[in-house]
mmCIF file of C-alpha atoms in Angstrom:
data_model
loop_
_atom_site.group_PDB
_atom_site.id
_atom_site.type_symbol
_atom_site.label_atom_id
_atom_site.label_comp_id
_atom_site.label_asym_id
_atom_site.label_seq_id
_atom_site.Cartn_x
_atom_site.Cartn_y
_atom_site.Cartn_z
ATOM 1 C CA SER A 1 -7.256 21.036 -1.351
ATOM 2 C CA GLN A 2 -7.055 20.969 2.341
ATOM 3 C CA THR A 3 -4.007 20.462 4.553
ATOM 4 C CA ILE A 4 -4.025 18.862 8.052
ATOM 5 C CA HIS A 5 -1.495 19.805 10.608
ATOM 6 C CA GLN A 6 -0.892 17.797 13.806
ATOM 7 C CA TRP A 7 1.506 18.294 16.555
ATOM 8 C CA PRO A 8 3.600 17.336 18.327
ATOM 9 C CA ALA A 9 4.621 14.511 15.922
ATOM 10 C CA THR A 10 6.040 12.439 18.835
ATOM 11 C CA LEU A 11 5.466 12.684 22.381
ATOM 12 C CA VAL A 12 6.973 10.673 25.509
ATOM 13 C CA GLN A 13 4.786 11.107 28.542
ATOM 14 C CA PRO A 14 4.803 9.619 32.164
ATOM 15 C CA VAL A 15 1.702 7.817 33.498
ATOM 16 C CA GLY A 16 -0.672 10.290 35.168
ATOM 17 C CA SER A 17 0.589 13.380 33.247
ATOM 18 C CA PRO A 18 -1.829 15.564 31.099
ATOM 19 C CA LEU A 19 -2.058 15.503 27.438
ATOM 20 C CA SER A 20 -2.857 18.085 24.771
ATOM 21 C CA LEU A 21 -2.714 17.165 21.012
ATOM 22 C CA GLU A 22 -3.674 19.678 18.548
ATOM 23 C CA CYS A 23 -5.057 19.326 14.876
ATOM 24 C CA THR A 24 -5.586 22.169 12.465
ATOM 25 C CA VAL A 25 -6.870 22.305 9.065
ATOM 26 C CA GLU A 26 -6.284 24.685 6.320
ATOM 27 C CA GLY A 27 -8.050 25.277 2.864
ATOM 28 C CA THR A 28 -11.785 24.468 3.884
ATOM 29 C CA SER A 29 -14.330 25.808 6.166
ATOM 30 C CA ASN A 30 -16.805 24.143 8.559
ATOM 31 C CA PRO A 31 -15.222 20.713 8.269
ATOM 32 C CA ASN A 32 -16.075 17.536 10.156
ATOM 33 C CA LEU A 33 -13.212 16.461 12.277
ATOM 34 C CA TYR A 34 -12.234 13.229 13.742
ATOM 35 C CA TRP A 35 -9.911 11.856 16.223
ATOM 36 C CA TYR A 36 -8.752 8.144 15.843
ATOM 37 C CA ARG A 37 -6.231 6.032 17.787
ATOM 38 C CA GLN A 38 -4.307 3.287 16.279
ATOM 39 C CA ALA A 39 -2.670 1.040 19.004
ATOM 40 C CA ALA A 40 0.717 -0.879 17.771
ATOM 41 C CA GLY A 41 -0.352 -3.320 15.041
ATOM 42 C CA ARG A 42 -4.018 -2.516 15.233
ATOM 43 C CA GLY A 43 -6.736 -1.055 13.364
ATOM 44 C CA LEU A 44 -8.115 2.475 13.818
ATOM 45 C CA GLN A 45 -10.503 3.287 16.674
ATOM 46 C CA LEU A 46 -12.594 6.285 16.496
ATOM 47 C CA LEU A 47 -12.473 8.458 19.473
ATOM 48 C CA PHE A 48 -14.418 11.633 18.772
ATOM 49 C CA TYR A 49 -15.979 13.332 15.898
ATOM 50 C CA SER A 50 -17.022 16.880 15.644
ATOM 51 C CA VAL A 51 -19.557 18.605 13.050
ATOM 52 C CA GLY A 52 -19.047 22.176 14.124
ATOM 53 C CA ILE A 53 -17.633 24.537 16.792
ATOM 54 C CA GLY A 54 -18.409 23.249 20.404
ATOM 55 C CA GLN A 55 -20.065 19.947 18.912
ATOM 56 C CA ILE A 56 -18.219 16.758 20.034
ATOM 57 C CA SER A 57 -19.440 13.297 19.902
ATOM 58 C CA SER A 58 -17.654 10.700 21.800
ATOM 59 C CA GLU A 59 -17.551 7.052 20.562
ATOM 60 C CA VAL A 60 -16.008 5.288 23.534
ATOM 61 C CA PRO A 61 -15.775 5.871 27.198
ATOM 62 C CA GLN A 62 -12.367 6.824 28.313
ATOM 63 C CA ASN A 63 -10.295 9.429 30.195
ATOM 64 C CA LEU A 64 -9.654 11.424 27.001
ATOM 65 C CA SER A 65 -11.609 14.425 25.981
ATOM 66 C CA ALA A 66 -11.924 16.630 22.894
ATOM 67 C CA SER A 67 -12.721 20.131 22.085
ATOM 68 C CA ARG A 68 -13.414 22.352 19.205
ATOM 69 C CA PRO A 69 -12.684 26.008 20.096
ATOM 70 C CA GLN A 70 -12.425 27.188 16.413
ATOM 71 C CA ASP A 71 -13.875 25.990 13.186
ATOM 72 C CA ARG A 72 -10.584 24.465 11.888
ATOM 73 C CA GLN A 73 -9.006 23.320 15.351
ATOM 74 C CA PHE A 74 -9.719 20.185 17.232
ATOM 75 C CA ILE A 75 -7.880 19.371 20.471
ATOM 76 C CA LEU A 76 -7.604 15.983 22.059
ATOM 77 C CA SER A 77 -6.811 15.965 25.906
ATOM 78 C CA SER A 78 -6.447 14.075 28.926
ATOM 79 C CA LYS A 79 -6.004 15.085 32.555
ATOM 80 C CA LYS A 80 -4.169 11.928 33.598
ATOM 81 C CA LEU A 81 -2.639 9.592 30.906
ATOM 82 C CA LEU A 82 -2.645 5.733 31.333
ATOM 83 C CA LEU A 83 -0.291 3.249 29.953
ATOM 84 C CA SER A 84 -3.101 2.094 27.568
ATOM 85 C CA ASP A 85 -3.264 5.451 25.987
ATOM 86 C CA SER A 86 -0.022 4.934 23.989
ATOM 87 C CA GLY A 87 -0.688 4.789 20.194
ATOM 88 C CA PHE A 88 -0.764 6.649 17.145
ATOM 89 C CA TYR A 89 -3.324 9.459 17.173
ATOM 90 C CA LEU A 90 -4.589 10.499 13.742
ATOM 91 C CA CYS A 91 -6.751 13.602 13.017
ATOM 92 C CA ALA A 92 -9.005 13.296 9.919
ATOM 93 C CA THR A 93 -11.297 15.595 7.979
ATOM 94 C CA THR A 94 -13.815 15.031 5.188
ATOM 95 C CA GLU A 95 -13.574 17.376 2.169
ATOM 96 C CA ASP A 96 -16.544 16.598 -0.109
ATOM 97 C CA SER A 97 -20.219 15.812 0.185
ATOM 98 C CA TYR A 98 -19.335 12.181 0.643
ATOM 99 C CA ASN A 99 -17.299 11.033 3.657
ATOM 100 C CA GLU A 100 -14.018 10.414 2.246
ATOM 101 C CA GLN A 101 -11.643 10.971 5.064
ATOM 102 C CA PHE A 102 -8.258 12.544 4.856
ATOM 103 C CA PHE A 103 -5.757 11.951 7.556
ATOM 104 C CA GLY A 104 -3.089 14.301 9.077
ATOM 105 C CA PRO A 105 0.430 12.948 9.670
ATOM 106 C CA GLY A 106 -0.421 11.578 13.106
ATOM 107 C CA THR A 107 1.132 12.133 16.620
ATOM 108 C CA ARG A 108 2.962 8.976 18.080
ATOM 109 C CA LEU A 109 2.298 8.958 21.848
ATOM 110 C CA THR A 110 4.191 6.604 24.246
ATOM 111 C CA VAL A 111 3.134 6.648 27.881
ATOM 112 C CA LEU A 112 5.833 5.288 30.135
ATOM 113 C CA GLU B 1 -23.617 -2.301 14.802
ATOM 114 C CA LEU B 2 -21.669 -2.195 11.527
ATOM 115 C CA LYS B 3 -18.858 -4.801 11.419
ATOM 116 C CA VAL B 4 -16.313 -4.747 8.746
ATOM 117 C CA GLU B 5 -14.027 -7.842 8.324
ATOM 118 C CA GLN B 6 -10.971 -8.105 6.123
ATOM 119 C CA ASN B 7 -9.119 -11.126 5.112
ATOM 120 C CA PRO B 8 -6.529 -11.963 4.904
ATOM 121 C CA LEU B 9 -4.969 -10.032 7.606
ATOM 122 C CA PHE B 10 -1.645 -10.837 6.615
ATOM 123 C CA LEU B 11 -0.310 -11.633 3.221
ATOM 124 C CA SER B 12 3.090 -12.514 1.894
ATOM 125 C CA MET B 13 3.387 -12.697 -1.878
ATOM 126 C CA GLN B 14 5.998 -12.874 -4.525
ATOM 127 C CA GLU B 15 6.565 -10.209 -6.961
ATOM 128 C CA GLY B 16 4.741 -10.591 -10.359
ATOM 129 C CA LYS B 17 1.844 -12.816 -8.736
ATOM 130 C CA ASN B 18 -1.787 -11.593 -8.401
ATOM 131 C CA TYR B 19 -3.874 -11.666 -5.291
ATOM 132 C CA THR B 20 -7.208 -10.289 -3.986
ATOM 133 C CA ILE B 21 -8.032 -8.679 -0.471
ATOM 134 C CA TYR B 22 -11.615 -9.267 0.563
ATOM 135 C CA CYS B 23 -13.681 -6.764 2.757
ATOM 136 C CA ASN B 24 -17.156 -7.727 4.031
ATOM 137 C CA TYR B 25 -19.440 -5.635 6.108
ATOM 138 C CA SER B 26 -22.592 -6.431 8.091
ATOM 139 C CA THR B 27 -25.074 -3.822 7.347
ATOM 140 C CA THR B 28 -26.372 -1.963 4.170
ATOM 141 C CA SER B 29 -24.013 0.757 2.925
ATOM 142 C CA ASP B 30 -23.468 2.069 -0.417
ATOM 143 C CA ARG B 31 -20.107 3.659 0.242
ATOM 144 C CA LEU B 32 -16.729 2.206 0.804
ATOM 145 C CA TYR B 33 -13.105 3.483 0.968
ATOM 146 C CA TRP B 34 -9.851 1.947 0.653
ATOM 147 C CA TYR B 35 -6.643 3.310 2.268
ATOM 148 C CA ARG B 36 -3.075 2.493 2.266
ATOM 149 C CA GLN B 37 -0.682 2.718 5.319
ATOM 150 C CA ASP B 38 3.090 2.554 4.936
ATOM 151 C CA PRO B 39 4.845 1.731 8.308
ATOM 152 C CA GLY B 40 4.989 4.431 10.663
ATOM 153 C CA LYS B 41 2.867 6.805 8.294
ATOM 154 C CA SER B 42 -0.541 8.053 8.209
ATOM 155 C CA LEU B 43 -3.203 6.658 6.107
ATOM 156 C CA GLU B 44 -3.451 7.639 2.251
ATOM 157 C CA SER B 45 -6.834 7.344 0.463
ATOM 158 C CA LEU B 46 -6.710 4.979 -2.485
ATOM 159 C CA PHE B 47 -10.276 4.604 -3.957
ATOM 160 C CA VAL B 48 -13.881 5.775 -3.300
ATOM 161 C CA LEU B 49 -16.521 3.409 -4.270
ATOM 162 C CA LEU B 50 -19.885 5.033 -4.341
ATOM 163 C CA SER B 51 -22.251 2.697 -5.855
ATOM 164 C CA ASN B 52 -22.989 -0.944 -6.406
ATOM 165 C CA GLY B 53 -20.739 -2.276 -9.200
ATOM 166 C CA ALA B 54 -18.371 0.461 -8.788
ATOM 167 C CA VAL B 55 -15.068 -0.273 -10.116
ATOM 168 C CA LYS B 56 -11.730 1.907 -9.782
ATOM 169 C CA GLN B 57 -8.162 1.130 -10.858
ATOM 170 C CA GLU B 58 -5.040 2.776 -10.220
ATOM 171 C CA GLY B 59 -1.757 1.062 -11.593
ATOM 172 C CA ARG B 60 -1.507 -2.370 -10.415
ATOM 173 C CA LEU B 61 -4.502 -1.878 -7.928
ATOM 174 C CA MET B 62 -8.206 -2.333 -8.651
ATOM 175 C CA ALA B 63 -11.217 -2.139 -6.351
ATOM 176 C CA SER B 64 -14.786 -3.071 -6.764
ATOM 177 C CA LEU B 65 -17.994 -3.001 -4.573
ATOM 178 C CA ASP B 66 -20.778 -5.234 -4.632
ATOM 179 C CA THR B 67 -23.441 -3.752 -2.121
ATOM 180 C CA LYS B 68 -25.831 -6.567 -2.570
ATOM 181 C CA ALA B 69 -23.173 -9.057 -1.200
ATOM 182 C CA ARG B 70 -21.859 -6.315 1.073
ATOM 183 C CA LEU B 71 -18.367 -7.133 -0.319
ATOM 184 C CA SER B 72 -15.563 -5.118 -1.682
ATOM 185 C CA THR B 73 -12.319 -6.618 -3.284
ATOM 186 C CA LEU B 74 -8.926 -5.032 -3.790
ATOM 187 C CA HIS B 75 -7.111 -6.955 -6.377
ATOM 188 C CA ILE B 76 -3.440 -6.724 -6.896
ATOM 189 C CA THR B 77 -2.027 -7.333 -10.407
ATOM 190 C CA ALA B 78 1.592 -8.309 -10.818
ATOM 191 C CA ALA B 79 2.780 -7.261 -7.392
ATOM 192 C CA VAL B 80 5.800 -5.074 -7.014
ATOM 193 C CA HIS B 81 7.686 -4.477 -3.688
ATOM 194 C CA ASP B 82 6.498 -0.908 -3.571
ATOM 195 C CA LEU B 83 3.060 -2.170 -2.791
ATOM 196 C CA SER B 84 4.111 -3.556 0.496
ATOM 197 C CA ALA B 85 1.944 -1.684 3.077
ATOM 198 C CA THR B 86 -1.086 -2.264 5.106
ATOM 199 C CA TYR B 87 -4.514 -1.643 3.320
ATOM 200 C CA PHE B 88 -7.641 -0.892 5.024
ATOM 201 C CA CYS B 89 -11.103 -0.788 4.002
ATOM 202 C CA ALA B 90 -13.696 1.451 5.565
ATOM 203 C CA VAL B 91 -17.482 1.716 5.189
ATOM 204 C CA GLU B 92 -19.764 4.447 5.887
ATOM 205 C CA ASN B 93 -22.155 4.131 8.792
ATOM 206 C CA SER B 94 -25.443 5.117 7.039
ATOM 207 C CA ASN B 95 -27.062 5.658 10.476
ATOM 208 C CA SER B 96 -24.719 8.460 11.458
ATOM 209 C CA GLY B 97 -23.929 9.888 8.069
ATOM 210 C CA TYR B 98 -20.428 11.018 9.722
ATOM 211 C CA GLU B 99 -18.597 7.980 10.640
ATOM 212 C CA LEU B 100 -16.624 5.191 8.894
ATOM 213 C CA ASN B 101 -16.040 1.812 10.394
ATOM 214 C CA PHE B 102 -12.707 0.414 9.373
ATOM 215 C CA GLY B 103 -11.532 -2.986 8.840
ATOM 216 C CA LYS B 104 -8.474 -4.225 10.873
ATOM 217 C CA GLY B 105 -6.284 -3.960 7.858
ATOM 218 C CA THR B 106 -4.285 -6.347 5.671
ATOM 219 C CA SER B 107 -0.622 -6.233 5.890
ATOM 220 C CA LEU B 108 0.852 -7.006 2.653
ATOM 221 C CA LEU B 109 4.483 -7.922 2.096
ATOM 222 C CA VAL B 110 5.653 -8.330 -1.522
ATOM 223 C CA THR B 111 9.061 -10.394 -1.798
ATOM 224 C CA PRO B 112 11.449 -10.965 -4.657
#
């Protein structure tokens, strides 16, 4: 079975600073990868998904970007963070032919 | 646009009681997923429902899917405190094949 790693686990950043969150997956090849954001007390918002290296689909316009430089690596970035970027960021992947998604441990980001 | 609605959004129930959480969705889909999230934690997959009439049970939880009514239920039997968590349903977006649309979640609190 697969294992999803995310780092850092927690992050406190000032407004206007850059961001880089990393997600790596073990135990699978050519996975679909997803970035979600969960604001405090809210549901999940899909930010990006990727079906292969270099292939990124964006779901909402925002100041975030994503990249997939390797098959099992997915990176979420920002050049300048906003207060509204605070939240719990979850990376997910699918394992089987159907789309049951498995989630990593998450990164809690606070923008001050 | 595929919309997923859960109700109730908040539920406080006594130990030993039964209750049902509902998940309605707006467009045709044959696949639905239930997740559990403990406070401050990531999402854990509970059930995968892949066809009309599917029923899955694990312990005190039972999930079912009626694709014709576009409705899934999560039934809780004889609730215990350990079931306190937020429960999300997610519906596969048949247009994209890759995306899940999540409900806003039901926060369940089981009290003595």
